[in-house]
Short mmCIF file of C-alpha atoms in Angstrom, two decimals:
data_model
loop_
_atom_site.label_atom_id
_atom_site.label_comp_id
_atom_site.label_asym_id
_atom_site.label_seq_id
_atom_site.Cartn_x
_atom_site.Cartn_y
_atom_site.Cartn_z
CA UNK A 1 4.57 12.00 9.46
CA UNK A 2 3.86 9.84 6.39
CA UNK A 3 6.43 11.87 4.46
CA UNK A 4 9.22 10.36 6.58
CA UNK A 5 8.80 6.91 5.08
CA UNK A 6 11.90 4.74 5.34
CA UNK A 7 12.60 1.03 5.05
CA UNK A 8 14.94 1.15 8.09
CA UNK A 9 11.97 1.49 10.49
CA UNK A 10 9.76 -1.32 11.70
CA UNK A 11 6.83 -1.82 9.31
CA UNK A 12 3.29 -2.80 10.22
CA UNK A 13 1.05 -3.84 7.33
CA UNK A 14 -2.69 -4.40 7.69
CA UNK A 15 -3.47 -6.79 4.83
CA UNK A 16 -7.15 -6.76 3.83
CA UNK A 17 -8.19 -9.81 1.82
CA UNK A 18 -11.56 -10.17 0.05
CA UNK A 19 -13.54 -13.22 1.17
CA UNK A 20 -16.90 -12.28 -0.36
CA UNK A 21 -18.93 -14.86 -2.27
CA UNK A 22 -17.81 -13.55 -5.67
CA UNK A 23 -14.27 -14.71 -4.83
CA UNK A 24 -15.27 -18.38 -4.77
CA UNK A 25 -13.15 -20.78 -6.82
CA UNK A 26 -10.05 -19.71 -8.70
CA UNK A 27 -10.06 -16.07 -7.45
CA UNK A 28 -9.89 -17.02 -3.75
CA UNK A 29 -7.23 -19.65 -4.37
CA UNK A 30 -5.07 -17.23 -6.36
CA UNK A 31 -5.53 -14.59 -3.65
CA UNK A 32 -4.28 -17.10 -1.07
CA UNK A 33 -1.17 -17.85 -3.13
CA UNK A 34 -0.53 -14.17 -3.71
CA UNK A 35 -1.07 -13.23 -0.04
CA UNK A 36 1.33 -15.95 1.17
CA UNK A 37 3.96 -14.80 -1.32
CA UNK A 38 3.40 -11.22 -0.12
CA UNK A 39 3.95 -12.23 3.51
CA UNK A 40 7.05 -14.24 2.63
CA UNK A 41 8.63 -11.28 0.84
CA UNK A 42 8.03 -8.88 3.72
CA UNK A 43 9.03 -11.15 6.58
CA UNK A 44 12.00 -12.79 4.85
CA UNK A 45 13.33 -9.31 4.10
CA UNK A 46 13.29 -8.23 7.74
CA UNK A 47 12.11 -9.55 11.10
CA UNK A 48 10.91 -6.00 11.76
CA UNK A 49 8.05 -6.47 9.28
CA UNK A 50 4.75 -7.33 10.96
CA UNK A 51 1.47 -8.26 9.27
CA UNK A 52 -2.14 -8.30 10.42
CA UNK A 53 -4.78 -10.19 8.40
CA UNK A 54 -8.22 -8.62 8.00
CA UNK A 55 -10.99 -10.39 6.09
CA UNK A 56 -13.33 -8.29 3.93
CA UNK A 57 -16.88 -9.62 4.03
CA UNK A 58 -20.41 -8.52 4.91
CA UNK A 59 -18.71 -7.32 8.08
CA UNK A 60 -14.94 -7.32 8.35
CA UNK A 61 -13.02 -9.42 10.87
CA UNK A 62 -9.48 -9.23 12.23
CA UNK A 63 -8.12 -12.76 11.89
CA UNK A 64 -4.81 -11.98 13.56
CA UNK A 65 -3.08 -9.03 15.13
CA UNK A 66 0.40 -8.04 13.95
CA UNK A 67 2.86 -10.89 13.80
CA UNK A 68 6.05 -11.86 11.99
CA UNK A 69 5.34 -15.58 12.44
CA UNK A 70 5.18 -16.72 8.82
CA UNK A 71 3.76 -20.18 9.62
CA UNK A 72 0.90 -18.61 11.55
CA UNK A 73 0.12 -16.22 8.70
CA UNK A 74 0.17 -19.05 6.14
CA UNK A 75 -2.20 -21.12 8.26
CA UNK A 76 -4.67 -18.24 8.58
CA UNK A 77 -4.57 -17.43 4.87
CA UNK A 78 -4.97 -21.06 3.79
CA UNK A 79 -8.10 -21.36 5.95
CA UNK A 80 -9.89 -18.52 4.14
CA UNK A 81 -13.23 -19.36 2.51
CA UNK A 82 -15.38 -17.25 0.15
CA UNK A 83 -18.88 -16.37 1.33
CA UNK A 84 -20.83 -13.18 2.03
CA UNK A 85 -20.80 -9.59 0.83
CA UNK A 86 -18.46 -6.58 0.54
CA UNK A 87 -18.14 -4.07 3.38
CA UNK A 88 -15.06 -2.05 2.47
CA UNK A 89 -15.74 0.69 5.00
CA UNK A 90 -15.73 -1.75 7.91
CA UNK A 91 -12.51 -3.36 6.65
CA UNK A 92 -10.79 0.04 6.51
CA UNK A 93 -12.02 0.92 9.99
CA UNK A 94 -10.64 -2.32 11.42
CA UNK A 95 -7.34 -1.78 9.62
CA UNK A 96 -7.16 1.67 11.19
CA UNK A 97 -7.93 0.18 14.61
CA UNK A 98 -5.10 -2.36 14.54
CA UNK A 99 -2.63 0.23 13.25
CA UNK A 100 -3.73 2.70 15.89
CA UNK A 101 -2.71 0.17 18.55
CA UNK A 102 0.91 0.16 17.32
CA UNK A 103 2.87 2.10 19.93
CA UNK A 104 6.08 2.54 17.91
CA UNK A 105 5.86 6.17 16.82
CA UNK A 106 8.61 5.73 14.21
CA UNK A 107 7.08 2.67 12.56
CA UNK A 108 5.84 2.72 8.98
CA UNK A 109 2.12 1.89 9.07
CA UNK A 110 0.57 0.52 5.91
CA UNK A 111 -2.78 -0.72 4.62
CA UNK A 112 -3.02 -3.03 1.60
CA UNK A 113 -6.61 -3.49 0.40
CA UNK A 114 -7.59 -6.14 -2.15
CA UNK A 115 -11.20 -6.30 -3.33
CA UNK A 116 -12.98 -7.79 -6.33
CA UNK A 117 -16.26 -5.91 -6.10
CA UNK A 118 -18.14 -2.73 -5.29
CA UNK A 119 -19.04 -1.74 -1.72
CA UNK A 120 -22.50 -3.12 -0.93
CA UNK A 121 -22.74 -3.38 2.86
CA UNK A 122 -22.13 -1.23 5.92
CA UNK A 123 -22.45 2.48 6.53
CA UNK A 124 -23.89 4.78 3.86
CA UNK A 125 -23.70 8.50 3.12
CA UNK A 126 -26.04 10.09 0.59
CA UNK A 127 -23.90 13.24 0.36
CA UNK A 128 -20.23 12.97 -0.43
CA UNK A 129 -17.69 12.52 -3.20
CA UNK A 130 -19.97 10.26 -5.26
CA UNK A 131 -23.54 10.57 -6.51
CA UNK A 132 -25.99 8.29 -8.29
CA UNK A 133 -24.54 9.51 -11.58
CA UNK A 134 -21.29 7.74 -10.62
CA UNK A 135 -23.10 4.51 -9.78
CA UNK A 136 -26.79 3.87 -9.33
CA UNK A 137 -26.60 2.01 -5.96
CA UNK A 138 -22.98 1.68 -4.73
CA UNK A 139 -22.29 5.40 -4.37
CA UNK A 140 -23.66 5.73 -0.81
CA UNK A 141 -21.50 2.86 0.46
CA UNK A 142 -18.56 4.32 -1.46
CA UNK A 143 -19.02 7.72 0.18
CA UNK A 144 -18.71 6.21 3.65
CA UNK A 145 -15.61 4.20 2.69
CA UNK A 146 -14.02 7.20 0.96
CA UNK A 147 -14.45 9.37 4.06
CA UNK A 148 -12.88 6.68 6.23
CA UNK A 149 -9.96 6.32 3.82
CA UNK A 150 -9.46 10.09 3.72
CA UNK A 151 -8.96 10.11 7.49
CA UNK A 152 -6.64 7.10 7.39
CA UNK A 153 -4.50 8.65 4.66
CA UNK A 154 -3.48 11.38 7.09
CA UNK A 155 -1.56 8.78 9.13
CA UNK A 156 -0.97 5.69 7.00
CA UNK A 157 0.19 4.59 3.57
CA UNK A 158 -2.64 2.91 1.64
CA UNK A 159 -2.24 0.63 -1.38
CA UNK A 160 -5.33 -0.63 -3.19
CA UNK A 161 -5.71 -3.55 -5.56
CA UNK A 162 -8.83 -3.82 -7.72
CA UNK A 163 -9.13 -7.53 -8.48
CA UNK A 164 -11.93 -7.05 -10.99
CA UNK A 165 -12.11 -10.50 -12.54
CA UNK A 166 -15.90 -10.40 -13.00
CA UNK A 167 -16.91 -6.73 -13.35
CA UNK A 168 -17.62 -4.96 -16.61
CA UNK A 169 -19.19 -1.79 -17.98
CA UNK A 170 -20.40 0.78 -15.46
CA UNK A 171 -19.53 -1.46 -12.51
CA UNK A 172 -15.93 -1.89 -13.66
CA UNK A 173 -15.45 1.81 -14.41
CA UNK A 174 -16.74 2.87 -11.00
CA UNK A 175 -14.84 0.14 -9.19
CA UNK A 176 -11.55 1.28 -10.71
CA UNK A 177 -12.22 4.93 -9.92
CA UNK A 178 -13.33 4.16 -6.37
CA UNK A 179 -10.33 1.96 -5.50
CA UNK A 180 -7.96 4.52 -6.97
CA UNK A 181 -9.57 7.25 -4.85
CA UNK A 182 -8.95 5.28 -1.64
CA UNK A 183 -5.16 5.07 -1.99
CA UNK A 184 -2.29 7.46 -1.40
CA UNK A 185 0.62 5.16 -2.31
CA UNK A 186 -0.51 3.17 -5.34
CA UNK A 187 -3.49 1.66 -7.15
CA UNK A 188 -3.13 -1.65 -8.99
CA UNK A 189 -5.69 -3.14 -11.37
CA UNK A 190 -5.96 -6.89 -12.06
CA UNK A 191 -8.46 -8.66 -14.28
CA UNK A 192 -6.73 -12.01 -14.72
CA UNK A 193 -6.38 -14.12 -11.52
CA UNK A 194 -3.10 -15.47 -12.86
CA UNK A 195 -1.60 -11.96 -12.57
CA UNK A 196 -2.49 -11.54 -8.91
CA UNK A 197 0.73 -13.03 -7.50
CA UNK A 198 2.89 -10.69 -9.59
CA UNK A 199 0.95 -7.62 -8.49
CA UNK A 200 1.05 -8.57 -4.80
CA UNK A 201 4.79 -9.12 -5.21
CA UNK A 202 5.15 -5.68 -6.78
CA UNK A 203 3.41 -4.09 -3.81
CA UNK A 204 5.55 -6.08 -1.37
CA UNK A 205 8.73 -4.93 -3.09
CA UNK A 206 7.51 -1.34 -2.97
CA UNK A 207 6.96 -1.67 0.78
CA UNK A 208 10.36 -3.22 1.58
CA UNK A 209 12.26 -0.92 -0.78
CA UNK A 210 10.40 2.42 -0.95
CA UNK A 211 11.55 5.33 -3.07
CA UNK A 212 14.30 7.40 -1.51
CA UNK A 213 12.76 10.38 0.32
CA UNK A 214 13.28 13.81 -1.22
CA UNK A 215 15.22 15.00 1.82
CA UNK A 216 17.75 12.19 1.44
CA UNK A 217 18.14 12.88 -2.29
CA UNK A 218 18.79 16.55 -1.60
CA UNK A 219 21.38 15.65 0.99
CA UNK A 220 23.17 13.35 -1.46
CA UNK A 221 23.16 16.04 -4.16
CA UNK A 222 24.57 18.57 -1.69
CA UNK A 223 27.38 16.20 -0.71
CA UNK A 224 28.23 15.55 -4.35
CA UNK A 225 28.31 19.28 -5.11
CA UNK A 226 30.60 19.93 -2.14
CA UNK A 227 32.97 17.21 -3.34
CA UNK A 228 32.97 18.57 -6.92
CA UNK A 229 33.59 22.12 -5.63
CA UNK A 230 36.53 20.92 -3.55
CA UNK A 231 38.04 19.11 -6.55
CA UNK A 232 37.55 22.19 -8.74
CA UNK A 233 39.37 24.35 -6.20
CA UNK A 234 42.27 21.92 -6.09
CA UNK A 235 42.53 21.91 -9.90
CA UNK A 236 42.36 25.72 -10.01
CA UNK A 237 45.07 25.98 -7.36
CA UNK A 238 47.30 23.61 -9.33
CA UNK A 239 46.79 25.61 -12.53
CA UNK A 240 47.57 28.91 -10.79
CA UNK A 241 50.68 27.40 -9.24
CA UNK A 242 51.91 26.31 -12.67
CA UNK A 243 51.21 29.77 -14.13
CA UNK A 244 53.02 31.55 -11.29
CA UNK A 245 56.00 29.24 -11.65
CA UNK A 246 56.15 29.82 -15.40
CA UNK A 247 55.92 33.61 -14.96
CA UNK A 248 58.75 33.80 -12.43
CA UNK A 249 61.04 31.42 -14.32
#
């Protein structure tokens, strides 16, 4: 149940990194720095944090299954190169596949998706959430990815990061809407590559220190109210005792 999210459980994060051609140069290098910092935060916080790296490209690829070996993760991330297209649907499917293989039923299962562009490869659906009025050509790819994300959101927490360093106008507006629609835990927007590390760090901190569940808050409030009621009774008893003593004196 995704409502029973707690930092005391083991956590498995499928980290999707964009390696499409539009990421070449500064964007890919900043994404590497940010991704390594993200992994360091999670794994240095707890050895029960495991990360899988998935590369978003014309077709997605799983570069490593879940591991808490930080050196291995750094090596994989540093070897990333930018080339190819953007198949967000395939990346989400592969993230779902690796998470589905996690046998720990109490584990927190998370997807973090970073992309700098619109979906342009993979499965398409002409009928769905989006139409050509939303975007003239990307909407069919977006429909397929949205449907996949909708299924995944039933089981996993999804964070999305729109790293839109080169989009503008209609493309930017649709990209922001689309990435926001895919998530159920948080959408983050970045235009400046220099801000990417901070945003990845914010997501990492959210994962290692999630908001206190409502059930736990209610339990704390109940305990506080019981304590206050007990104190009030003791004060009332003391007052009555004083009044009785004064009356009989």
